[in-house]
Amino acid sequence: MATIVLKRTGQKMPLVGFGLWKVTKASCADTVYEAIRAGCRLFDGAGDYGNEKEAGEGVRRAIQDGLVKREDLFITSKLWNTFHAHDHVKSITKKQLGLWGIEYFDLFLVHFPIALQYVDPAHRYPPEWYDDDGRVRLQNTPMQETWGAMEELVDEGHAKNIGLSNCNGSIILDVLRYARIEPQVLQVELHPYLTQDALVNLAKTLGIALTAYSSFGPQGYIELDMDKNAPSLMSHGTVIAIAQKHKKAPAQVLLRWATQRGVAVVPKSNKVQRIKENLLCDSFDLEESEINSISALNINLRLNDPAEIDPRLAIFA
């Protein structure tokens, strides 16, 4: 299985994993178990996804059945916005590990560079974006405080690697000013409609590994009515022609467009056959001209933008 070697620890992060966003609680344990049986070793979760306990059940069952050992898996989770204060970072991480039923995360990311008012997990978990009155309440916790607590997670063995998600260049450079442990991974929305070339180049220059989410562009947002009426990449003529030439599925072409450039991907599928196809996306190579033609589809279409929730959350402005 192709991997990316993380700079600080030398740990190998699989190039292709499975994203747990929008996997329902009812199906999550079985989906994770079947994905492991299909060969998947990286699982990308988050406190905000609300399915940590179920994902952990799938992992536990796979370990009990001898499909894998814990050290064979690379499990990623994320710190939600309401837990950015120093003490809350630690307490919620321990809770999330407990839900998963594991002792450490291979990678723990700051989900967004946004601090929201603390919500006691006993009151509501996951807390999501809004308070009980349907309002967005910001909290004045600087990233430096949050990152310091993230570093302590590494010191105490709760996370092997730490990183950032949904951060632009200015935030990354700011964190590097004071980081004792540098971010190892940056996870961002990345697909042919949003190529983010400058950010990709910055991360590679700094030795920060990249993970792309929403690799299929609008496809994952249709059910949420957040696709912005963008044409499907799966049926785009450019993608279809390249897929037919290589005798591959359009999804495999879209994933290979990223992985061939060293960007990890975490696609989701409820079908075992699709999971297997996704895992095999690095079994062929695109020609440079094909990569360029796919990149030329860029229209800077960002589908996941907190500014649409509240203008004070315009982190990509």
PDB file of C-alpha atoms in Angstrom:
ATOM      1  CA  MET A   1       0.000   0.000   0.000  1.00  0.00           C
ATOM      2  CA  ALA A   2       1.379   3.408  -0.983  1.00  0.00           C
ATOM      3  CA  THR A   3       2.168   5.685   1.957  1.00  0.00           C
ATOM      4  CA  ILE A   4       3.413   9.152   2.871  1.00  0.00           C
ATOM      5  CA  VAL A   5       6.219   9.272   5.414  1.00  0.00           C
ATOM      6  CA  LEU A   6       5.528  11.945   8.029  1.00  0.00           C
ATOM      7  CA  LYS A   7       8.510  14.193   8.650  1.00  0.00           C
ATOM      8  CA  ARG A   8       8.815  14.267  12.439  1.00  0.00           C
ATOM      9  CA  THR A   9       7.937  10.700  13.394  1.00  0.00           C
ATOM     10  CA  GLY A  10       8.725   8.816  10.208  1.00  0.00           C
ATOM     11  CA  GLN A  11       5.328   7.136  10.554  1.00  0.00           C
ATOM     12  CA  LYS A  12       3.834   5.921   7.295  1.00  0.00           C
ATOM     13  CA  MET A  13       0.401   7.369   6.538  1.00  0.00           C
ATOM     14  CA  PRO A  14      -1.537   5.453   3.871  1.00  0.00           C
ATOM     15  CA  LEU A  15      -2.049   7.431   0.689  1.00  0.00           C
ATOM     16  CA  VAL A  16      -5.658   6.226   0.372  1.00  0.00           C
ATOM     17  CA  GLY A  17      -8.029   5.935   3.314  1.00  0.00           C
ATOM     18  CA  PHE A  18     -11.702   6.056   4.209  1.00  0.00           C
ATOM     19  CA  GLY A  19     -13.557   9.203   5.288  1.00  0.00           C
ATOM     20  CA  LEU A  20     -16.173   8.813   8.025  1.00  0.00           C
ATOM     21  CA  TRP A  21     -18.027  12.073   7.362  1.00  0.00           C
ATOM     22  CA  LYS A  22     -21.753  11.382   6.812  1.00  0.00           C
ATOM     23  CA  VAL A  23     -21.459   7.667   7.640  1.00  0.00           C
ATOM     24  CA  THR A  24     -24.589   7.000   9.683  1.00  0.00           C
ATOM     25  CA  LYS A  25     -24.369   5.577  13.181  1.00  0.00           C
ATOM     26  CA  ALA A  26     -26.519   2.623  12.162  1.00  0.00           C
ATOM     27  CA  SER A  27     -24.132   1.521   9.429  1.00  0.00           C
ATOM     28  CA  CYS A  28     -20.801   2.842  10.697  1.00  0.00           C
ATOM     29  CA  ALA A  29     -19.493  -0.202  12.597  1.00  0.00           C
ATOM     30  CA  ASP A  30     -20.260  -2.558   9.728  1.00  0.00           C
ATOM     31  CA  THR A  31     -18.876  -0.113   7.152  1.00  0.00           C
ATOM     32  CA  VAL A  32     -15.581   0.245   9.021  1.00  0.00           C
ATOM     33  CA  TYR A  33     -15.306  -3.509   9.481  1.00  0.00           C
ATOM     34  CA  GLU A  34     -15.940  -4.177   5.787  1.00  0.00           C
ATOM     35  CA  ALA A  35     -13.518  -1.443   4.759  1.00  0.00           C
ATOM     36  CA  ILE A  36     -10.802  -3.056   6.881  1.00  0.00           C
ATOM     37  CA  ARG A  37     -11.590  -6.422   5.341  1.00  0.00           C
ATOM     38  CA  ALA A  38     -11.314  -4.811   1.897  1.00  0.00           C
ATOM     39  CA  GLY A  39      -7.817  -3.594   2.765  1.00  0.00           C
ATOM     40  CA  CYS A  40      -8.362  -0.059   4.085  1.00  0.00           C
ATOM     41  CA  ARG A  41      -5.996   0.933   6.884  1.00  0.00           C
ATOM     42  CA  LEU A  42      -6.560   4.686   7.269  1.00  0.00           C
ATOM     43  CA  PHE A  43      -9.782   6.006   8.771  1.00  0.00           C
ATOM     44  CA  ASP A  44     -10.447   9.727   8.870  1.00  0.00           C
ATOM     45  CA  GLY A  45     -12.873  10.658  11.631  1.00  0.00           C
ATOM     46  CA  ALA A  46     -13.785  13.678  13.745  1.00  0.00           C
ATOM     47  CA  GLY A  47     -15.657  14.491  16.887  1.00  0.00           C
ATOM     48  CA  ASP A  48     -18.113  16.477  14.800  1.00  0.00           C
ATOM     49  CA  TYR A  49     -19.094  13.438  12.733  1.00  0.00           C
ATOM     50  CA  GLY A  50     -20.950  11.915  15.675  1.00  0.00           C
ATOM     51  CA  ASN A  51     -20.014   8.317  14.866  1.00  0.00           C
ATOM     52  CA  GLU A  52     -16.812   7.739  16.836  1.00  0.00           C
ATOM     53  CA  LYS A  53     -18.234   5.062  19.111  1.00  0.00           C
ATOM     54  CA  GLU A  54     -19.614   3.105  16.173  1.00  0.00           C
ATOM     55  CA  ALA A  55     -16.389   3.464  14.175  1.00  0.00           C
ATOM     56  CA  GLY A  56     -14.499   2.166  17.189  1.00  0.00           C
ATOM     57  CA  GLU A  57     -16.823  -0.827  17.374  1.00  0.00           C
ATOM     58  CA  GLY A  58     -15.952  -1.705  13.789  1.00  0.00           C
ATOM     59  CA  VAL A  59     -12.247  -1.428  14.582  1.00  0.00           C
ATOM     60  CA  ARG A  60     -12.571  -3.516  17.726  1.00  0.00           C
ATOM     61  CA  ARG A  61     -14.447  -6.270  15.908  1.00  0.00           C
ATOM     62  CA  ALA A  62     -11.847  -6.354  13.127  1.00  0.00           C
ATOM     63  CA  ILE A  63      -9.056  -6.676  15.701  1.00  0.00           C
ATOM     64  CA  GLN A  64     -10.915  -9.377  17.611  1.00  0.00           C
ATOM     65  CA  ASP A  65     -11.444 -11.333  14.383  1.00  0.00           C
ATOM     66  CA  GLY A  66      -7.744 -11.130  13.583  1.00  0.00           C
ATOM     67  CA  LEU A  67      -8.115  -9.009  10.455  1.00  0.00           C
ATOM     68  CA  VAL A  68      -5.659  -6.409  11.769  1.00  0.00           C
ATOM     69  CA  LYS A  69      -3.723  -5.311  14.805  1.00  0.00           C
ATOM     70  CA  ARG A  70      -4.142  -1.796  16.200  1.00  0.00           C
ATOM     71  CA  GLU A  71      -0.678  -0.837  14.954  1.00  0.00           C
ATOM     72  CA  ASP A  72      -1.728  -1.777  11.403  1.00  0.00           C
ATOM     73  CA  LEU A  73      -4.311   1.019  11.395  1.00  0.00           C
ATOM     74  CA  PHE A  74      -3.851   4.762  10.985  1.00  0.00           C
ATOM     75  CA  ILE A  75      -6.698   6.492  12.799  1.00  0.00           C
ATOM     76  CA  THR A  76      -7.244  10.224  12.407  1.00  0.00           C
ATOM     77  CA  SER A  77      -9.618  12.397  14.401  1.00  0.00           C
ATOM     78  CA  LYS A  78     -10.148  16.112  14.879  1.00  0.00           C
ATOM     79  CA  LEU A  79     -10.622  18.705  17.597  1.00  0.00           C
ATOM     80  CA  TRP A  80     -13.923  20.547  17.295  1.00  0.00           C
ATOM     81  CA  ASN A  81     -14.212  24.339  17.514  1.00  0.00           C
ATOM     82  CA  THR A  82     -15.814  24.440  20.976  1.00  0.00           C
ATOM     83  CA  PHE A  83     -12.806  22.758  22.608  1.00  0.00           C
ATOM     84  CA  HIS A  84      -9.955  25.110  21.680  1.00  0.00           C
ATOM     85  CA  ALA A  85      -9.104  26.201  25.240  1.00  0.00           C
ATOM     86  CA  HIS A  86      -6.063  24.428  26.711  1.00  0.00           C
ATOM     87  CA  ASP A  87      -7.850  22.274  29.282  1.00  0.00           C
ATOM     88  CA  HIS A  88     -10.734  21.465  26.943  1.00  0.00           C
ATOM     89  CA  VAL A  89      -8.338  20.134  24.278  1.00  0.00           C
ATOM     90  CA  LYS A  90      -7.085  17.500  26.693  1.00  0.00           C
ATOM     91  CA  SER A  91     -10.416  16.519  28.203  1.00  0.00           C
ATOM     92  CA  ILE A  92     -12.228  16.135  24.887  1.00  0.00           C
ATOM     93  CA  THR A  93      -9.368  14.178  23.326  1.00  0.00           C
ATOM     94  CA  LYS A  94      -9.562  11.671  26.162  1.00  0.00           C
ATOM     95  CA  LYS A  95     -13.311  11.425  25.660  1.00  0.00           C
ATOM     96  CA  GLN A  96     -12.888  10.835  21.925  1.00  0.00           C
ATOM     97  CA  LEU A  97     -10.272   8.147  22.529  1.00  0.00           C
ATOM     98  CA  GLY A  98     -12.696   6.519  24.945  1.00  0.00           C
ATOM     99  CA  LEU A  99     -15.459   6.542  22.344  1.00  0.00           C
ATOM    100  CA  TRP A 100     -13.123   4.930  19.807  1.00  0.00           C
ATOM    101  CA  GLY A 101     -11.906   2.465  22.432  1.00  0.00           C
ATOM    102  CA  ILE A 102      -8.247   3.136  21.615  1.00  0.00           C
ATOM    103  CA  GLU A 103      -5.278   4.546  23.522  1.00  0.00           C
ATOM    104  CA  TYR A 104      -3.933   6.980  20.932  1.00  0.00           C
ATOM    105  CA  PHE A 105      -4.730   8.677  17.643  1.00  0.00           C
ATOM    106  CA  ASP A 106      -2.190   8.311  14.876  1.00  0.00           C
ATOM    107  CA  LEU A 107      -3.128  11.829  13.816  1.00  0.00           C
ATOM    108  CA  PHE A 108      -5.147  14.518  15.581  1.00  0.00           C
ATOM    109  CA  LEU A 109      -6.069  17.675  13.682  1.00  0.00           C
ATOM    110  CA  VAL A 110      -7.461  21.082  14.621  1.00  0.00           C
ATOM    111  CA  HIS A 111     -10.690  20.830  12.599  1.00  0.00           C
ATOM    112  CA  PHE A 112     -11.041  24.567  11.868  1.00  0.00           C
ATOM    113  CA  PRO A 113      -9.023  27.627  12.929  1.00  0.00           C
ATOM    114  CA  ILE A 114     -12.166  28.844  14.682  1.00  0.00           C
ATOM    115  CA  ALA A 115     -12.761  29.014  18.431  1.00  0.00           C
ATOM    116  CA  LEU A 116     -16.382  28.771  19.519  1.00  0.00           C
ATOM    117  CA  GLN A 117     -17.809  29.041  23.018  1.00  0.00           C
ATOM    118  CA  TYR A 118     -17.316  25.876  25.061  1.00  0.00           C
ATOM    119  CA  VAL A 119     -20.169  23.383  25.219  1.00  0.00           C
ATOM    120  CA  ASP A 120     -20.054  20.740  27.934  1.00  0.00           C
ATOM    121  CA  PRO A 121     -20.149  17.331  26.196  1.00  0.00           C
ATOM    122  CA  ALA A 122     -22.569  16.183  28.904  1.00  0.00           C
ATOM    123  CA  HIS A 123     -24.973  18.829  27.627  1.00  0.00           C
ATOM    124  CA  ARG A 124     -24.579  18.205  23.878  1.00  0.00           C
ATOM    125  CA  TYR A 125     -22.158  16.119  21.875  1.00  0.00           C
ATOM    126  CA  PRO A 126     -21.192  16.721  19.201  1.00  0.00           C
ATOM    127  CA  PRO A 127     -21.923  20.413  19.841  1.00  0.00           C
ATOM    128  CA  GLU A 128     -21.899  21.513  16.165  1.00  0.00           C
ATOM    129  CA  TRP A 129     -21.845  25.189  15.137  1.00  0.00           C
ATOM    130  CA  TYR A 130     -24.748  26.716  17.043  1.00  0.00           C
ATOM    131  CA  ASP A 131     -25.638  27.243  20.704  1.00  0.00           C
ATOM    132  CA  ASP A 132     -28.965  26.251  22.226  1.00  0.00           C
ATOM    133  CA  ASP A 133     -30.560  29.422  20.842  1.00  0.00           C
ATOM    134  CA  GLY A 134     -29.375  28.811  17.301  1.00  0.00           C
ATOM    135  CA  ARG A 135     -26.622  31.432  17.441  1.00  0.00           C
ATOM    136  CA  VAL A 136     -22.920  31.194  16.661  1.00  0.00           C
ATOM    137  CA  ARG A 137     -20.921  32.233  19.721  1.00  0.00           C
ATOM    138  CA  LEU A 138     -17.223  32.938  19.257  1.00  0.00           C
ATOM    139  CA  GLN A 139     -14.629  32.474  21.979  1.00  0.00           C
ATOM    140  CA  ASN A 140     -11.377  34.438  22.326  1.00  0.00           C
ATOM    141  CA  THR A 141      -8.955  31.525  22.399  1.00  0.00           C
ATOM    142  CA  PRO A 142      -5.820  32.139  20.311  1.00  0.00           C
ATOM    143  CA  MET A 143      -4.434  29.387  18.119  1.00  0.00           C
ATOM    144  CA  GLN A 144      -1.190  29.501  20.082  1.00  0.00           C
ATOM    145  CA  GLU A 145      -3.006  28.255  23.194  1.00  0.00           C
ATOM    146  CA  THR A 146      -4.748  25.521  21.243  1.00  0.00           C
ATOM    147  CA  TRP A 147      -1.562  24.399  19.534  1.00  0.00           C
ATOM    148  CA  GLY A 148       0.318  24.264  22.817  1.00  0.00           C
ATOM    149  CA  ALA A 149      -2.300  21.867  24.150  1.00  0.00           C
ATOM    150  CA  MET A 150      -2.089  19.813  20.968  1.00  0.00           C
ATOM    151  CA  GLU A 151       1.658  19.457  21.527  1.00  0.00           C
ATOM    152  CA  GLU A 152       0.996  18.189  25.050  1.00  0.00           C
ATOM    153  CA  LEU A 153      -1.212  15.463  23.561  1.00  0.00           C
ATOM    154  CA  VAL A 154       1.899  14.209  21.784  1.00  0.00           C
ATOM    155  CA  ASP A 155       3.985  14.497  24.966  1.00  0.00           C
ATOM    156  CA  GLU A 156       1.441  12.414  26.873  1.00  0.00           C
ATOM    157  CA  GLY A 157       1.014   9.768  24.182  1.00  0.00           C
ATOM    158  CA  HIS A 158      -2.558  10.596  23.207  1.00  0.00           C
ATOM    159  CA  ALA A 159      -1.568  11.486  19.624  1.00  0.00           C
ATOM    160  CA  LYS A 160       1.427  10.366  17.601  1.00  0.00           C
ATOM    161  CA  ASN A 161       1.106  13.199  15.086  1.00  0.00           C
ATOM    162  CA  ILE A 162      -0.758  16.515  15.115  1.00  0.00           C
ATOM    163  CA  GLY A 163      -1.817  18.790  12.317  1.00  0.00           C
ATOM    164  CA  LEU A 164      -4.215  21.344  10.904  1.00  0.00           C
ATOM    165  CA  SER A 165      -7.359  21.268   8.807  1.00  0.00           C
ATOM    166  CA  ASN A 166      -9.111  23.975   6.802  1.00  0.00           C
ATOM    167  CA  CYS A 167      -6.203  26.384   7.297  1.00  0.00           C
ATOM    168  CA  ASN A 168      -4.770  28.766   4.739  1.00  0.00           C
ATOM    169  CA  GLY A 169      -1.157  29.838   4.426  1.00  0.00           C
ATOM    170  CA  SER A 170      -1.245  32.685   6.943  1.00  0.00           C
ATOM    171  CA  ILE A 171      -2.486  30.414   9.747  1.00  0.00           C
ATOM    172  CA  ILE A 172       0.096  27.749   8.930  1.00  0.00           C
ATOM    173  CA  LEU A 173       2.928  30.273   8.946  1.00  0.00           C
ATOM    174  CA  ASP A 174       1.663  31.729  12.219  1.00  0.00           C
ATOM    175  CA  VAL A 175       1.638  28.311  13.911  1.00  0.00           C
ATOM    176  CA  LEU A 176       5.195  27.704  12.721  1.00  0.00           C
ATOM    177  CA  ARG A 177       6.319  30.874  14.523  1.00  0.00           C
ATOM    178  CA  TYR A 178       5.727  29.265  17.930  1.00  0.00           C
ATOM    179  CA  ALA A 179       5.354  25.531  17.307  1.00  0.00           C
ATOM    180  CA  ARG A 180       7.585  23.252  19.352  1.00  0.00           C
ATOM    181  CA  ILE A 181       6.086  20.362  17.380  1.00  0.00           C
ATOM    182  CA  GLU A 182       5.342  21.421  13.814  1.00  0.00           C
ATOM    183  CA  PRO A 183       2.122  20.412  12.055  1.00  0.00           C
ATOM    184  CA  GLN A 184       2.740  17.125  10.260  1.00  0.00           C
ATOM    185  CA  VAL A 185      -0.392  17.072   8.115  1.00  0.00           C
ATOM    186  CA  LEU A 186      -2.688  19.638   6.533  1.00  0.00           C
ATOM    187  CA  GLN A 187      -6.150  18.454   5.505  1.00  0.00           C
ATOM    188  CA  VAL A 188      -8.113  20.679   3.142  1.00  0.00           C
ATOM    189  CA  GLU A 189     -10.878  20.605   0.564  1.00  0.00           C
ATOM    190  CA  LEU A 190      -9.130  19.741  -2.686  1.00  0.00           C
ATOM    191  CA  HIS A 191     -10.576  18.602  -6.016  1.00  0.00           C
ATOM    192  CA  PRO A 192     -10.349  19.633  -9.688  1.00  0.00           C
ATOM    193  CA  TYR A 193     -12.809  22.500  -9.136  1.00  0.00           C
ATOM    194  CA  LEU A 194     -10.616  23.755  -6.244  1.00  0.00           C
ATOM    195  CA  THR A 195      -6.994  22.886  -6.959  1.00  0.00           C
ATOM    196  CA  GLN A 196      -5.441  25.212  -4.341  1.00  0.00           C
ATOM    197  CA  ASP A 197      -2.085  25.176  -6.133  1.00  0.00           C
ATOM    198  CA  ALA A 198      -0.417  27.833  -3.979  1.00  0.00           C
ATOM    199  CA  LEU A 199      -1.417  26.090  -0.751  1.00  0.00           C
ATOM    200  CA  VAL A 200      -0.245  22.724  -2.074  1.00  0.00           C
ATOM    201  CA  ASN A 201       3.110  24.216  -3.010  1.00  0.00           C
ATOM    202  CA  LEU A 202       3.470  25.876   0.409  1.00  0.00           C
ATOM    203  CA  ALA A 203       2.751  22.640   2.274  1.00  0.00           C
ATOM    204  CA  LYS A 204       5.214  20.682   0.159  1.00  0.00           C
ATOM    205  CA  THR A 205       7.871  23.364   0.626  1.00  0.00           C
ATOM    206  CA  LEU A 206       7.405  23.185   4.401  1.00  0.00           C
ATOM    207  CA  GLY A 207       7.427  19.382   4.463  1.00  0.00           C
ATOM    208  CA  ILE A 208       3.801  19.182   5.627  1.00  0.00           C
ATOM    209  CA  ALA A 209       1.909  16.181   4.246  1.00  0.00           C
ATOM    210  CA  LEU A 210      -1.380  16.933   2.514  1.00  0.00           C
ATOM    211  CA  THR A 211      -4.698  15.153   2.755  1.00  0.00           C
ATOM    212  CA  ALA A 212      -7.539  16.080   0.415  1.00  0.00           C
ATOM    213  CA  TYR A 213     -11.166  15.802   1.402  1.00  0.00           C
ATOM    214  CA  SER A 214     -14.161  16.079  -0.931  1.00  0.00           C
ATOM    215  CA  SER A 215     -12.073  14.585  -3.743  1.00  0.00           C
ATOM    216  CA  PHE A 216     -15.209  14.126  -5.857  1.00  0.00           C
ATOM    217  CA  GLY A 217     -16.191  17.787  -5.577  1.00  0.00           C
ATOM    218  CA  PRO A 218     -19.958  18.457  -5.566  1.00  0.00           C
ATOM    219  CA  GLN A 219     -20.819  14.733  -5.359  1.00  0.00           C
ATOM    220  CA  GLY A 220     -20.581  14.610  -1.571  1.00  0.00           C
ATOM    221  CA  TYR A 221     -22.675  17.739  -1.051  1.00  0.00           C
ATOM    222  CA  ILE A 222     -25.771  16.951  -3.130  1.00  0.00           C
ATOM    223  CA  GLU A 223     -27.671  15.297  -0.267  1.00  0.00           C
ATOM    224  CA  LEU A 224     -26.915  18.333   1.933  1.00  0.00           C
ATOM    225  CA  ASP A 225     -28.165  20.737  -0.760  1.00  0.00           C
ATOM    226  CA  MET A 226     -24.705  22.332  -0.677  1.00  0.00           C
ATOM    227  CA  ASP A 227     -23.429  21.384  -4.138  1.00  0.00           C
ATOM    228  CA  LYS A 228     -24.068  24.921  -5.464  1.00  0.00           C
ATOM    229  CA  ASN A 229     -25.489  23.394  -8.650  1.00  0.00           C
ATOM    230  CA  ALA A 230     -21.979  22.648  -9.876  1.00  0.00           C
ATOM    231  CA  PRO A 231     -21.703  20.073 -12.684  1.00  0.00           C
ATOM    232  CA  SER A 232     -20.713  16.625 -11.478  1.00  0.00           C
ATOM    233  CA  LEU A 233     -17.029  15.791 -11.830  1.00  0.00           C
ATOM    234  CA  MET A 234     -17.995  12.125 -12.094  1.00  0.00           C
ATOM    235  CA  SER A 235     -19.742  12.773 -15.395  1.00  0.00           C
ATOM    236  CA  HIS A 236     -17.522  15.572 -16.702  1.00  0.00           C
ATOM    237  CA  GLY A 237     -16.404  14.899 -20.263  1.00  0.00           C
ATOM    238  CA  THR A 238     -12.720  15.385 -19.462  1.00  0.00           C
ATOM    239  CA  VAL A 239     -12.828  12.903 -16.591  1.00  0.00           C
ATOM    240  CA  ILE A 240     -14.958  10.397 -18.510  1.00  0.00           C
ATOM    241  CA  ALA A 241     -12.589  10.406 -21.507  1.00  0.00           C
ATOM    242  CA  ILE A 242      -9.545   9.771 -19.314  1.00  0.00           C
ATOM    243  CA  ALA A 243     -11.380   7.041 -17.382  1.00  0.00           C
ATOM    244  CA  GLN A 244     -12.359   5.269 -20.587  1.00  0.00           C
ATOM    245  CA  LYS A 245      -8.814   5.458 -21.920  1.00  0.00           C
ATOM    246  CA  HIS A 246      -7.402   3.796 -18.799  1.00  0.00           C
ATOM    247  CA  LYS A 247     -10.405   1.469 -18.334  1.00  0.00           C
ATOM    248  CA  LYS A 248     -10.948   2.860 -14.839  1.00  0.00           C
ATOM    249  CA  ALA A 249     -13.894   4.360 -12.978  1.00  0.00           C
ATOM    250  CA  PRO A 250     -14.194   8.175 -12.970  1.00  0.00           C
ATOM    251  CA  ALA A 251     -13.763   8.110  -9.189  1.00  0.00           C
ATOM    252  CA  GLN A 252     -10.426   6.332  -9.580  1.00  0.00           C
ATOM    253  CA  VAL A 253      -9.258   8.991 -12.032  1.00  0.00           C
ATOM    254  CA  LEU A 254     -10.225  11.808  -9.654  1.00  0.00           C
ATOM    255  CA  LEU A 255      -8.402  10.124  -6.791  1.00  0.00           C
ATOM    256  CA  ARG A 256      -5.356   9.369  -8.918  1.00  0.00           C
ATOM    257  CA  TRP A 257      -5.188  13.024  -9.958  1.00  0.00           C
ATOM    258  CA  ALA A 258      -4.477  13.774  -6.284  1.00  0.00           C
ATOM    259  CA  THR A 259      -2.452  10.748  -5.208  1.00  0.00           C
ATOM    260  CA  GLN A 260      -0.089  10.909  -8.178  1.00  0.00           C
ATOM    261  CA  ARG A 261       0.971  14.315  -6.841  1.00  0.00           C
ATOM    262  CA  GLY A 262       1.562  12.883  -3.365  1.00  0.00           C
ATOM    263  CA  VAL A 263      -1.712  14.084  -1.840  1.00  0.00           C
ATOM    264  CA  ALA A 264      -3.507  11.573   0.394  1.00  0.00           C
ATOM    265  CA  VAL A 265      -7.249  11.037  -0.109  1.00  0.00           C
ATOM    266  CA  VAL A 266     -10.054   9.845   2.174  1.00  0.00           C
ATOM    267  CA  PRO A 267     -13.063   9.006  -0.020  1.00  0.00           C
ATOM    268  CA  LYS A 268     -16.240   7.535   1.420  1.00  0.00           C
ATOM    269  CA  SER A 269     -18.434   4.822  -0.034  1.00  0.00           C
ATOM    270  CA  ASN A 270     -21.069   2.503   1.391  1.00  0.00           C
ATOM    271  CA  LYS A 271     -20.374  -0.155  -1.242  1.00  0.00           C
ATOM    272  CA  VAL A 272     -17.561  -2.660  -0.711  1.00  0.00           C
ATOM    273  CA  GLN A 273     -16.786  -2.837  -4.427  1.00  0.00           C
ATOM    274  CA  ARG A 274     -16.355   0.951  -4.582  1.00  0.00           C
ATOM    275  CA  ILE A 275     -14.136   0.866  -1.497  1.00  0.00           C
ATOM    276  CA  LYS A 276     -11.918  -1.699  -3.230  1.00  0.00           C
ATOM    277  CA  GLU A 277     -11.836   0.405  -6.411  1.00  0.00           C
ATOM    278  CA  ASN A 278     -10.860   3.487  -4.432  1.00  0.00           C
ATOM    279  CA  LEU A 279      -8.031   1.606  -2.728  1.00  0.00           C
ATOM    280  CA  LEU A 280      -6.723   0.605  -6.170  1.00  0.00           C
ATOM    281  CA  CYS A 281      -6.647   4.179  -7.473  1.00  0.00           C
ATOM    282  CA  ASP A 282      -2.842   4.164  -7.445  1.00  0.00           C
ATOM    283  CA  SER A 283      -2.618   1.030  -9.618  1.00  0.00           C
ATOM    284  CA  PHE A 284      -2.220   3.128 -12.784  1.00  0.00           C
ATOM    285  CA  ASP A 285      -0.602   6.402 -13.793  1.00  0.00           C
ATOM    286  CA  LEU A 286      -2.054   9.407 -15.531  1.00  0.00           C
ATOM    287  CA  GLU A 287      -0.023  11.162 -18.191  1.00  0.00           C
ATOM    288  CA  GLU A 288       1.167  14.648 -17.322  1.00  0.00           C
ATOM    289  CA  SER A 289      -1.109  16.069 -20.002  1.00  0.00           C
ATOM    290  CA  GLU A 290      -4.070  14.299 -18.398  1.00  0.00           C
ATOM    291  CA  ILE A 291      -3.231  15.682 -14.960  1.00  0.00           C
ATOM    292  CA  ASN A 292      -2.986  19.148 -16.498  1.00  0.00           C
ATOM    293  CA  SER A 293      -6.305  18.818 -18.306  1.00  0.00           C
ATOM    294  CA  ILE A 294      -8.024  17.800 -15.066  1.00  0.00           C
ATOM    295  CA  SER A 295      -6.335  20.659 -13.181  1.00  0.00           C
ATOM    296  CA  ALA A 296      -7.613  23.034 -15.853  1.00  0.00           C
ATOM    297  CA  LEU A 297     -11.154  22.401 -14.568  1.00  0.00           C
ATOM    298  CA  ASN A 298     -10.360  24.627 -11.580  1.00  0.00           C
ATOM    299  CA  ILE A 299     -12.982  27.317 -10.919  1.00  0.00           C
ATOM    300  CA  ASN A 300     -12.028  27.998  -7.273  1.00  0.00           C
ATOM    301  CA  LEU A 301     -15.293  26.424  -6.145  1.00  0.00           C
ATOM    302  CA  ARG A 302     -15.215  26.019  -2.365  1.00  0.00           C
ATOM    303  CA  LEU A 303     -18.054  23.868  -1.104  1.00  0.00           C
ATOM    304  CA  ASN A 304     -17.202  23.842   2.611  1.00  0.00           C
ATOM    305  CA  ASP A 305     -17.019  27.477   3.720  1.00  0.00           C
ATOM    306  CA  PRO A 306     -17.970  28.484   7.294  1.00  0.00           C
ATOM    307  CA  ALA A 307     -18.585  32.046   6.076  1.00  0.00           C
ATOM    308  CA  GLU A 308     -21.918  30.756   4.788  1.00  0.00           C
ATOM    309  CA  ILE A 309     -22.850  29.965   8.383  1.00  0.00           C
ATOM    310  CA  ASP A 310     -21.770  33.340   9.775  1.00  0.00           C
ATOM    311  CA  PRO A 311     -19.766  36.137   8.076  1.00  0.00           C
ATOM    312  CA  ARG A 312     -17.484  36.284  11.128  1.00  0.00           C
ATOM    313  CA  LEU A 313     -16.254  32.810  10.164  1.00  0.00           C
ATOM    314  CA  ALA A 314     -14.784  33.873   6.808  1.00  0.00           C
ATOM    315  CA  ILE A 315     -11.489  32.062   7.345  1.00  0.00           C
ATOM    316  CA  PHE A 316     -10.871  31.822   3.601  1.00  0.00           C
ATOM    317  CA  ALA A 317     -11.552  35.507   2.868  1.00  0.00           C
TER     318      ALA A 317
END
